[in-house]
Coordinates of C-alpha atoms (C1' of nucleotides) in Angstrom, one line a residue:
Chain A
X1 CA 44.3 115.0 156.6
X2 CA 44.9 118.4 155.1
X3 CA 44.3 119.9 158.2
X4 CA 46.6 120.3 161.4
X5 CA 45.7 122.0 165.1
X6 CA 47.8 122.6 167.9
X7 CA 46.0 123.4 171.1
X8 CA 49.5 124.2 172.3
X9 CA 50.5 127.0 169.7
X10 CA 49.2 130.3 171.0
X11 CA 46.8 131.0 168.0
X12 CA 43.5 130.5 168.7
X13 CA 42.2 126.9 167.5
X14 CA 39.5 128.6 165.7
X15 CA 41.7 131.0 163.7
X16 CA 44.0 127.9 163.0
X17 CA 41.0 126.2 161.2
X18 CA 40.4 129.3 159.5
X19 CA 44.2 129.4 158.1
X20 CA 44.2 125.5 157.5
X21 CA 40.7 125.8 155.1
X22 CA 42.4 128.6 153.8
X23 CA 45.9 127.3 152.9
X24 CA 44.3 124.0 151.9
X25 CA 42.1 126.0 149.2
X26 CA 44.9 128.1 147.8
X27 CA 47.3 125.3 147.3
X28 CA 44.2 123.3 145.3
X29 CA 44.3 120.8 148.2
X30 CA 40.5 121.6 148.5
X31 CA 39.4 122.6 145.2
X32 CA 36.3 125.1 144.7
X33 CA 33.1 123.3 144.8
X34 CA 34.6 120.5 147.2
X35 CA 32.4 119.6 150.2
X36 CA 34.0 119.7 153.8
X37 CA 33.6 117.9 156.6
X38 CA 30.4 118.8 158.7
X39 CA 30.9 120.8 162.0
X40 CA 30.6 117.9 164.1
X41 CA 33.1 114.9 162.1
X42 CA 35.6 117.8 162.1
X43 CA 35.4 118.9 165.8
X44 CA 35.6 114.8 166.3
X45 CA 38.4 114.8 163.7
X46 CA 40.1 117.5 166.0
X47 CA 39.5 116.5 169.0
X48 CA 38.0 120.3 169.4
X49 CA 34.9 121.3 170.6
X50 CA 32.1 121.6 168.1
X51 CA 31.4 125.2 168.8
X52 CA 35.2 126.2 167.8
X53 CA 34.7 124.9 164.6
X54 CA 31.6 126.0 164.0
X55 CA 32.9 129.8 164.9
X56 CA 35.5 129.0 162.1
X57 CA 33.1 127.8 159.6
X58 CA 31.0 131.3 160.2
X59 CA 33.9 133.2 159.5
X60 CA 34.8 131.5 156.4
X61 CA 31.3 131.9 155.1
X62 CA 31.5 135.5 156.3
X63 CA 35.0 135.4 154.2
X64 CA 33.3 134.3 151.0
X65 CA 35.4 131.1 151.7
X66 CA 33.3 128.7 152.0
X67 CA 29.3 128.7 151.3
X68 CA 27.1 126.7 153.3
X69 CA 24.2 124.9 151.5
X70 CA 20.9 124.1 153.7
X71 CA 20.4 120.4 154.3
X72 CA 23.6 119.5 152.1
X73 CA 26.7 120.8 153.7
X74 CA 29.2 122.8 153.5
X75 CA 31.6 123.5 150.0
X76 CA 34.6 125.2 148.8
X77 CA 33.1 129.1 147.0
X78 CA 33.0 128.6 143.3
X79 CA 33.6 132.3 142.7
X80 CA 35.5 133.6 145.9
X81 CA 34.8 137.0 145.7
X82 CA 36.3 138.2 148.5
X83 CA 34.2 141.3 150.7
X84 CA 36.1 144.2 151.9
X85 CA 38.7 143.9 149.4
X86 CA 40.2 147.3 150.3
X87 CA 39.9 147.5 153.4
X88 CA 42.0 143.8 153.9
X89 CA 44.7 144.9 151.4
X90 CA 45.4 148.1 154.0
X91 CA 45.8 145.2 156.7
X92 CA 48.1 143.4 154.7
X93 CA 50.0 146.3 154.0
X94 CA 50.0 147.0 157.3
X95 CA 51.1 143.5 158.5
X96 CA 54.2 143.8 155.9
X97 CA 54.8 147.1 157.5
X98 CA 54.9 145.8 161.3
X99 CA 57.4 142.6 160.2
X100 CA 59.5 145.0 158.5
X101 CA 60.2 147.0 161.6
X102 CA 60.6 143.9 163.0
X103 CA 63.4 142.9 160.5
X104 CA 65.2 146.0 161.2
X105 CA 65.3 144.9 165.0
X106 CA 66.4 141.5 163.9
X107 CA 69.3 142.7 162.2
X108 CA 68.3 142.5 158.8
X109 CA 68.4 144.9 156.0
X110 CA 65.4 145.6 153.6
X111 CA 67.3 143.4 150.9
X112 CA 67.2 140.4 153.0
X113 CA 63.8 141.3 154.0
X114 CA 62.6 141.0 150.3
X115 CA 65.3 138.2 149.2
X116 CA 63.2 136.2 152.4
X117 CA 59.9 137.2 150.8
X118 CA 61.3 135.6 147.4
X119 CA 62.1 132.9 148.7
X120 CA 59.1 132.3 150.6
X121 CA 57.1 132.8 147.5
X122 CA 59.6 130.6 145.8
X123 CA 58.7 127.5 148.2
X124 CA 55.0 128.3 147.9
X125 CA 55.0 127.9 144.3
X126 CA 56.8 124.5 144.1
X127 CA 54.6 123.1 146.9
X128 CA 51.1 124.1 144.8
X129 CA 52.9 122.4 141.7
X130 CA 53.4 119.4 144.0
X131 CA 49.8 119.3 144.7
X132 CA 48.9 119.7 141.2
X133 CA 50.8 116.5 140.0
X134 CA 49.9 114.1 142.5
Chain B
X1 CA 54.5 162.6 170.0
X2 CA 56.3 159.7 168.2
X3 CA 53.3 157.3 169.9
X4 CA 49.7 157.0 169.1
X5 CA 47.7 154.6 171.2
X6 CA 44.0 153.6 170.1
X7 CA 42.4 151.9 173.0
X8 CA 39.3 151.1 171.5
X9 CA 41.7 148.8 168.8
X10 CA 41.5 144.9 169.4
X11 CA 45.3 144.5 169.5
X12 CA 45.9 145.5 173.7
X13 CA 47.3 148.7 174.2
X14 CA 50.9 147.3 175.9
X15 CA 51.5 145.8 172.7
X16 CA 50.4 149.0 170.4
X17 CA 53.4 150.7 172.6
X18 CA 55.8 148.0 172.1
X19 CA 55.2 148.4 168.7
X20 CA 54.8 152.2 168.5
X21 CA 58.7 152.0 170.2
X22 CA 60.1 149.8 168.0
X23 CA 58.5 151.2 164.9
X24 CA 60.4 154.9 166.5
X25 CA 63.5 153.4 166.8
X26 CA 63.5 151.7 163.2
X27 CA 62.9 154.7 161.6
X28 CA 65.1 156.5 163.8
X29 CA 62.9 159.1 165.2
X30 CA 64.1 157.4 168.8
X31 CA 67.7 157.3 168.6
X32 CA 70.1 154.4 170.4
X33 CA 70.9 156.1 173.9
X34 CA 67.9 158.2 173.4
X35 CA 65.9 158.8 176.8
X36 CA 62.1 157.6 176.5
X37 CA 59.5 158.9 178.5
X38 CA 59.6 157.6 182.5
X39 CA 56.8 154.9 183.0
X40 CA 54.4 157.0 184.5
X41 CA 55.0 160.5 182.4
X42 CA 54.0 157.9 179.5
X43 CA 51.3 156.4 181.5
X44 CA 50.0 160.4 182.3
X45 CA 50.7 160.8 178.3
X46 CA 49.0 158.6 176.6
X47 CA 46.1 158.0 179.4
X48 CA 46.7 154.6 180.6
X49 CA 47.6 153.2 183.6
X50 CA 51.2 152.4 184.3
X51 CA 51.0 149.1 184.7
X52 CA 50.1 149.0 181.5
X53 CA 53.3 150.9 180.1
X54 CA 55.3 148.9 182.7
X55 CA 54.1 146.1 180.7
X56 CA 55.2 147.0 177.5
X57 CA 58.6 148.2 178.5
X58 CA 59.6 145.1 180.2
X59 CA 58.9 143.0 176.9
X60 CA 60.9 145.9 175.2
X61 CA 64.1 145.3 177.4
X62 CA 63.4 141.2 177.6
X63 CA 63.8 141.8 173.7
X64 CA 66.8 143.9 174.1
X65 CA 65.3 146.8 172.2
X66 CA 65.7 149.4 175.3
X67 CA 68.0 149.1 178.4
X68 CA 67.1 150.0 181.9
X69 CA 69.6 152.5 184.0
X70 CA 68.9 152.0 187.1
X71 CA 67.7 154.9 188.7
X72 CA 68.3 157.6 185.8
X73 CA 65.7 156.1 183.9
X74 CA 64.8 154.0 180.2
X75 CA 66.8 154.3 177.1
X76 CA 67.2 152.7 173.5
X77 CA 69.6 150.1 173.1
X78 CA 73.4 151.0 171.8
X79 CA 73.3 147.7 170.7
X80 CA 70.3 145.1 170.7
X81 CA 71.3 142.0 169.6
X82 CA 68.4 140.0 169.6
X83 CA 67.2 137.3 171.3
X84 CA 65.4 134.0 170.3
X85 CA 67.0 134.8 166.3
X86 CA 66.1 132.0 164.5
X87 CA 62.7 131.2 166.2
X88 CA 61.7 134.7 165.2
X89 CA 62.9 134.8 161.6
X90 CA 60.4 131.2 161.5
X91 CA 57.8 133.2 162.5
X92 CA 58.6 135.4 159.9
X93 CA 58.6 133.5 157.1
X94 CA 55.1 131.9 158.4
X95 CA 53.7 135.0 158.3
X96 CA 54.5 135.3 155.2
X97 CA 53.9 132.5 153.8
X98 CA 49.9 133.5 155.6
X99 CA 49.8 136.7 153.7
X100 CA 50.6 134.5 150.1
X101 CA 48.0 132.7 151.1
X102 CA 45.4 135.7 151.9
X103 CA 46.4 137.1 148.8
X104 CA 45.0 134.2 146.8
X105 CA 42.4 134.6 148.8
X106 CA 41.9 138.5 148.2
X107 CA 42.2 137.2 143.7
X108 CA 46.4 138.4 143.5
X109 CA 48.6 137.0 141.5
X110 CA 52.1 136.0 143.1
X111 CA 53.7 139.3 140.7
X112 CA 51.3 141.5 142.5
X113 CA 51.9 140.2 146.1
X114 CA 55.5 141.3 144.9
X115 CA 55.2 144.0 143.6
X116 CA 53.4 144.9 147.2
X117 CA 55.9 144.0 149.1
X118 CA 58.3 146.3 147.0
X119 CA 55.6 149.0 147.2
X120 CA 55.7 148.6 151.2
X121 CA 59.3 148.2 151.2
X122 CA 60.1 151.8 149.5
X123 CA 57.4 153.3 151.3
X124 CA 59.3 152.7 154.3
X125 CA 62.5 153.4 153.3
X126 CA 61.1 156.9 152.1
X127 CA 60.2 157.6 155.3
X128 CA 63.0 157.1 157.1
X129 CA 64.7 159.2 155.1
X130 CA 62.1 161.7 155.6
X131 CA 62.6 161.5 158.9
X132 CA 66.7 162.2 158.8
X133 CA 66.4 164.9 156.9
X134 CA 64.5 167.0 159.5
Chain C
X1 CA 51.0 120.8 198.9
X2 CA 54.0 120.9 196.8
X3 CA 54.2 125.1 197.0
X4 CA 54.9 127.0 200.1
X5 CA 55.2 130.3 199.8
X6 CA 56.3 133.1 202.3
X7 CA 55.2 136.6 202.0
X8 CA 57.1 138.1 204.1
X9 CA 60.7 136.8 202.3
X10 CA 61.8 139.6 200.4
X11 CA 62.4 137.4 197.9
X12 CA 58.7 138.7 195.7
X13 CA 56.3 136.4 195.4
X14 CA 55.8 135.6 192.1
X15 CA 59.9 134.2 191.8
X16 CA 58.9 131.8 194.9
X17 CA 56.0 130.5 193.0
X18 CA 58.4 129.7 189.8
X19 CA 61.3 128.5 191.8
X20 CA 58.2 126.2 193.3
X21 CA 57.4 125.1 190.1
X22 CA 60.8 124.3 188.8
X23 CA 62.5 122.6 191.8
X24 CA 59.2 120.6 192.0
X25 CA 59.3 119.1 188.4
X26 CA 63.3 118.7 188.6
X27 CA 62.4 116.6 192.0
X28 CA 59.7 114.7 190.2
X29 CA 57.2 116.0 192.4
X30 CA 55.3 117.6 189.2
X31 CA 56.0 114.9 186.6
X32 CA 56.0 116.0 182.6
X33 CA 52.1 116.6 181.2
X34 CA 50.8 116.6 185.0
X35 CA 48.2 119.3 185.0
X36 CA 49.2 122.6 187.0
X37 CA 46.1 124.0 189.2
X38 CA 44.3 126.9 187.0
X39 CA 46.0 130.3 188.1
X40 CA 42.7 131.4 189.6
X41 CA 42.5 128.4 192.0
X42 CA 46.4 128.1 193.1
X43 CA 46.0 132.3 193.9
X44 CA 43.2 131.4 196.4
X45 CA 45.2 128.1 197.5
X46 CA 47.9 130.8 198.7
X47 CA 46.1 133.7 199.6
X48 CA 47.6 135.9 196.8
X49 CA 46.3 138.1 194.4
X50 CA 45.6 135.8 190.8
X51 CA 48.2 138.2 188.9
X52 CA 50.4 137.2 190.8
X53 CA 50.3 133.4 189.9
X54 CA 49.4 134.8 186.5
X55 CA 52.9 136.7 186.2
X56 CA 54.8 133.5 187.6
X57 CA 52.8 131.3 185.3
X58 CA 53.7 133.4 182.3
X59 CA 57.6 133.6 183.0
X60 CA 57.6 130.0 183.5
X61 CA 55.9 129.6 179.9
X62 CA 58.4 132.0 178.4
X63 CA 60.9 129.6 180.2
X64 CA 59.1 126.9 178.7
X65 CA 58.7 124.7 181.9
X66 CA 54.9 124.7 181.6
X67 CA 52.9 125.2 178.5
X68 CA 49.3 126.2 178.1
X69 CA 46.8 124.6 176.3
X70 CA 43.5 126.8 175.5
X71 CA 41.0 126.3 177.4
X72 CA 42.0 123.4 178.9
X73 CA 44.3 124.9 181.6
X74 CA 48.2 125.0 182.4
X75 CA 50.8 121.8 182.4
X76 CA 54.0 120.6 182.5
X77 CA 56.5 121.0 179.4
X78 CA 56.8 117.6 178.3
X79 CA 59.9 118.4 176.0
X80 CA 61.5 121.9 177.8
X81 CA 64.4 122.8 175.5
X82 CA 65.6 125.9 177.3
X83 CA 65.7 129.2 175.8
X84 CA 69.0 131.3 175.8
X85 CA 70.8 128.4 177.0
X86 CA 74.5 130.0 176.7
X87 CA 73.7 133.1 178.6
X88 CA 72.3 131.1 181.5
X89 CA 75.0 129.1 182.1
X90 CA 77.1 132.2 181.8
X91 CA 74.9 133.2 184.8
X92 CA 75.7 130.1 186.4
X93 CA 79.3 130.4 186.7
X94 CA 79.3 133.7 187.7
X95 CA 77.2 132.9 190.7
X96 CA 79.6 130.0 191.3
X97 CA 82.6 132.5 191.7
X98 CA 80.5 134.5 193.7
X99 CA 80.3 131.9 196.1
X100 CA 83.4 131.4 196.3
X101 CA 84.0 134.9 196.7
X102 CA 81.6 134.7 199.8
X103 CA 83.3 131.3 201.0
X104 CA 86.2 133.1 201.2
X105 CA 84.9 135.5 203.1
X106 CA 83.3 132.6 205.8
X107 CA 87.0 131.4 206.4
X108 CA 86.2 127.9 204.1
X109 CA 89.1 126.6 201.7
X110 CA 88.4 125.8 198.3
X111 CA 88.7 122.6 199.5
X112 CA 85.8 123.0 202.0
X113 CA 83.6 124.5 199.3
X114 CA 83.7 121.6 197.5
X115 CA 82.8 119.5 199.8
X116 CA 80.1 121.6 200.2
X117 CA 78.9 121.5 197.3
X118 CA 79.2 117.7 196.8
X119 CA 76.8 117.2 200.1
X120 CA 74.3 119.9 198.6
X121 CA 74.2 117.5 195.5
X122 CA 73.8 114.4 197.7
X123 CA 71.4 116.0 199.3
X124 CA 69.3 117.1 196.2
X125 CA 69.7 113.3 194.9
X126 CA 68.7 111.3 197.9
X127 CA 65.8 113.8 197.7
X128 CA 65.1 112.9 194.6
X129 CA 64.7 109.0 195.2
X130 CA 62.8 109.5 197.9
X131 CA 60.2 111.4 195.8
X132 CA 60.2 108.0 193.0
X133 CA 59.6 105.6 195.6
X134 CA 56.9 107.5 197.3
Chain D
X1 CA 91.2 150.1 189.0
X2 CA 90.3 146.7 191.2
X3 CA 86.8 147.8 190.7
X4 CA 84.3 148.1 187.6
X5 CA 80.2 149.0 187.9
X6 CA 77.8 148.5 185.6
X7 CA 74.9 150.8 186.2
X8 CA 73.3 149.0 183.1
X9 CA 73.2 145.2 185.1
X10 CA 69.8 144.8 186.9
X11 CA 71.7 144.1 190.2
X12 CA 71.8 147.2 192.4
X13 CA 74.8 149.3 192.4
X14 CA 75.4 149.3 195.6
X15 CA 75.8 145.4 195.6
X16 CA 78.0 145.4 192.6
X17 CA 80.1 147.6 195.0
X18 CA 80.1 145.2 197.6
X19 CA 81.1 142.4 195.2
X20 CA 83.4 144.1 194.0
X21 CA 85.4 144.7 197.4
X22 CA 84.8 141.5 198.6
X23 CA 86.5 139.9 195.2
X24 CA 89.2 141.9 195.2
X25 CA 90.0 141.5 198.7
X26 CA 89.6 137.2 198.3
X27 CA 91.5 137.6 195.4
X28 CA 94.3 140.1 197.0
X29 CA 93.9 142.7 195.1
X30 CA 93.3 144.4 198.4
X31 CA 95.4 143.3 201.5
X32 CA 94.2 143.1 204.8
X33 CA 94.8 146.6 206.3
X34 CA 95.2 148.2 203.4
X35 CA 92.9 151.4 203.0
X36 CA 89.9 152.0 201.0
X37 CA 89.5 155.3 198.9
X38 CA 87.0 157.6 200.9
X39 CA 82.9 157.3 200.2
X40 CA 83.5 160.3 198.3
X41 CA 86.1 159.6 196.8
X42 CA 85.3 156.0 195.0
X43 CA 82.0 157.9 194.2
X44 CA 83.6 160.5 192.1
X45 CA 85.4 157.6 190.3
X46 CA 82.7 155.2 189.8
X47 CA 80.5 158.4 189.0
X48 CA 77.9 157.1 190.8
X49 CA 75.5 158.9 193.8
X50 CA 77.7 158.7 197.1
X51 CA 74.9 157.0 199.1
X52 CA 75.2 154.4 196.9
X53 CA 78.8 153.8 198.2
X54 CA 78.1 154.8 201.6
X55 CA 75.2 151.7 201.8
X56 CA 77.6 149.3 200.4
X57 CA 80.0 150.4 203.1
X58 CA 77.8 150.3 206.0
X59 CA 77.0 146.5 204.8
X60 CA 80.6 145.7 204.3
X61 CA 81.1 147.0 207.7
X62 CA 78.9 145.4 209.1
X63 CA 79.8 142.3 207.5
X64 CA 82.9 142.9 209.1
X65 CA 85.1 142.8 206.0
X66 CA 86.1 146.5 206.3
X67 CA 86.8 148.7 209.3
X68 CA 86.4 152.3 209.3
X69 CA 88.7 154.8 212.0
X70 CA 87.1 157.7 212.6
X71 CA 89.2 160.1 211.2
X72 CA 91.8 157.8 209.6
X73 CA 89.5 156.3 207.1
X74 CA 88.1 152.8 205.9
X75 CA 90.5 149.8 205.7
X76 CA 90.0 146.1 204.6
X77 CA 89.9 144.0 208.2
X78 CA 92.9 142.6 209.7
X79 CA 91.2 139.6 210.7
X80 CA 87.4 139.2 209.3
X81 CA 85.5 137.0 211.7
X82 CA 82.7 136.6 210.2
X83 CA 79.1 137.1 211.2
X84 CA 76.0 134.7 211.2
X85 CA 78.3 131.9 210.2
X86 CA 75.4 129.3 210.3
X87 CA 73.0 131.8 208.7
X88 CA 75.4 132.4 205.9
X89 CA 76.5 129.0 205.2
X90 CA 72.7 128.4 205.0
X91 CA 71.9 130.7 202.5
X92 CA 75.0 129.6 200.3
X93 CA 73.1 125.8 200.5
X94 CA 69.8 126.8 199.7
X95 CA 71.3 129.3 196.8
X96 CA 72.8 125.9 195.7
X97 CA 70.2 123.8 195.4
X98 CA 68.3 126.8 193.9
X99 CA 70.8 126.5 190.6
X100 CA 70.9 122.9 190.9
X101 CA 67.2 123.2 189.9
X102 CA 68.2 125.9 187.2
X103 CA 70.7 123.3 186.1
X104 CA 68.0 120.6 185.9
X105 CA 65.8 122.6 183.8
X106 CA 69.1 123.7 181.7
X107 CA 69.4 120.3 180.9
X108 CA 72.7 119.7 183.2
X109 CA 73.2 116.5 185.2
X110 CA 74.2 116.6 188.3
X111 CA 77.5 115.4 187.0
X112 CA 77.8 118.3 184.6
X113 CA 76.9 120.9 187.4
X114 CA 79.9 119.1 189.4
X115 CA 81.7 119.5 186.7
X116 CA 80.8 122.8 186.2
X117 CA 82.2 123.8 189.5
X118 CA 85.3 122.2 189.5
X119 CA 86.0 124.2 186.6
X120 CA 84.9 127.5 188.3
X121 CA 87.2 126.5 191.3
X122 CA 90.2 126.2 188.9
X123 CA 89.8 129.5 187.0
X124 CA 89.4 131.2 190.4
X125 CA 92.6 129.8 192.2
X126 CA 94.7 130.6 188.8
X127 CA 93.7 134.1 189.1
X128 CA 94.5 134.1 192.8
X129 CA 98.0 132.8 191.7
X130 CA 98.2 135.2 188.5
X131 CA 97.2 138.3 191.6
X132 CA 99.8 137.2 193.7
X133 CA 103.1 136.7 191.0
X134 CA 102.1 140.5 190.0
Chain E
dG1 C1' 35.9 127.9 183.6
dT2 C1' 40.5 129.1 181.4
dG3 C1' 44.0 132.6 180.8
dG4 C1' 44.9 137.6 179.1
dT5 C1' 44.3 142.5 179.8
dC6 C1' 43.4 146.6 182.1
dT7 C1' 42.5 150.1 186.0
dA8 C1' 43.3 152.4 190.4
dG9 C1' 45.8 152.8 194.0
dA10 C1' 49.4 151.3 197.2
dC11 C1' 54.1 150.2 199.1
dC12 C1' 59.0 149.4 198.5
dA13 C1' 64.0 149.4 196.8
dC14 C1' 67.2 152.1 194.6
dG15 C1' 69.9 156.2 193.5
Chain F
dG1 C1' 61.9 160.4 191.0
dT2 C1' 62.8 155.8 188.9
dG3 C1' 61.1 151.1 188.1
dG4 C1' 59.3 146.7 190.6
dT5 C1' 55.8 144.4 193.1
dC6 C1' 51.3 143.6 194.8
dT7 C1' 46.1 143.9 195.7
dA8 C1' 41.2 144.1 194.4
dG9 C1' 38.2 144.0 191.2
dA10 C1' 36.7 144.2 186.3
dC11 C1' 36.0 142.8 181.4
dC12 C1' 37.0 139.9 177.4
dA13 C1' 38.3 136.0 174.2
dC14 C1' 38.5 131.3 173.8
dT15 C1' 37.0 126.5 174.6

DNA sequence: GTGGTCTAGACCACG
DNA sequence: GTGGTCTAGACCACT
């Protein structure tokens, strides 16, 4: 299964799906156009309840993630454009900001801060080539 | 004031100080062995109850980032060595390896995630030198 | 009930509830995965205020004795691999020479003190059993 | 000097005072009958407040390990009788079993926490002997 | 119904 | 005056 929940991990269940649809999409796991499982065979799947997944679902829809066809299902966006383009690059730039304050408090410099970026992008990039030749 | 709290934000106010302090003290506008406000003067300050401060000053110390006197009052660490280092550097590179994965998301290529993470990077370091040179 | 708290004991209320917690699941008493009553319910079971169980309960998560699952409610750790294990047993021994300190003080003899120890840790054991063949 | 504080350490001053004399004085750094600097004095040194010193005095007094002669000053007891045996020996058991239960949830068997003590015991009556070749 | 957050106001230990 | 603890009662996010 290319998806994973832990009802343990702080992060709410809902945002996990959200992350897992997500991921699974950018690594080519799911590839655009790909139907998903309906609410309820995934909230089975999950052992969730159906309502959590269907508040994921929304918000990938709401995302431009995913598009939800009447009386066939659910798919993978063909053309992803994404909404509030802006306004989510200020988050992320935010985000980077918070975890490099972090860093410092950690005990790191900005150089291991960006050599752990590299190699973080680094791992990414071999796993999505993994996917792509199996 | 070195702290702006927006308590109409989704992220709870105790952990907008927590991160207000520790963004202060990694840019060095709060100085190790510099004095921070008493619970309730920041409490008074910012409009919130002191609980609330309490709150985020007792994560600050759990995470060694300020140091209690007792009686004289709450100060930044000489030395914080952190706690809980390699769980948090995990969480770290997850988070990271979330924003690659947003970024696909928001149509970037890995170069320009990069090259924003470089952007954000100098950004920051500009600004702390901003602030020692006041 | 396997939780008796005293309000009056100076010792505050919320360390009596975790020291509740933990010497019950080291006796047995609370086995692994058994499910913890919600915080809501064991605050009226004691006639305290909920934050109060809610503080204890969070400190004992951070200690990762119990662990919640959303939504689902509050249980014990089934794998608790301590956290800041070194500094605790640092702790440990230094509250050992305290007692001796204090022995010393009572007119015991080294010898004496560890006799008393070994009862105290007959004591806990045959407690122990007696919980397993209950 | 025989005693060090750490206004920093989350227990109170005044105990750490009160520690302090009672190690030094089961260790022999501080003979029976020998005298005590004054209140003031030991609070100019320890640069601490002086009721600080005077509180840990009226509870070592009262724990009968110093005396004080009006006029002559404060001096450890000739012969320390203690008080509340029972009570005391009580409290030692129960702070036992307390860290038997930390030791549990440390991961320690009751072997180890033996162990553990023996050790304690041996570093304590070396540093008696080290006190009393000086 | 579960825990998480917050407020308002109180009391206490410590220095 | 400092932080620590507690109560009573409220609202919210998540499942």
């Amino acid at each position: 299964m290319w998806l994973n929940i832990n009802p343990r991990d702080s992060e709410p269940i809902y945002l996990q799906i959200i992350r897992g649809v997500k991921t699974a999409a950018a690594k080519g796991v799911l590839q655009p156009g790909e139907k998903l499982p309906s609410v309820r065979e995934l909230a089975t799947e999950l052992a969730v309840n159906h309502n959590t997944v269907a508040k994921a679902y929304q918000e990938l829809e709401r995302e431009r993630v995913i598009e939800v066809i009447r009386g066939r299902g659910t798919f993978i966006s063909l053309d992803s454009k994404p909404t509030n383009l802006d306004e989510r690059l200020d988050e992320m730039r935010t985000s980077m900001r918070n975890w490099l304050v972090e860093a410092h408090h950690l005990g790191m410099t900005t150089k291991q801060f960006i050599d752990m970026v590299n190699e973080v992008v680094d791992d990414w990039t071999a796993s999505r080539e993994a996917v792509r030749h199996e």
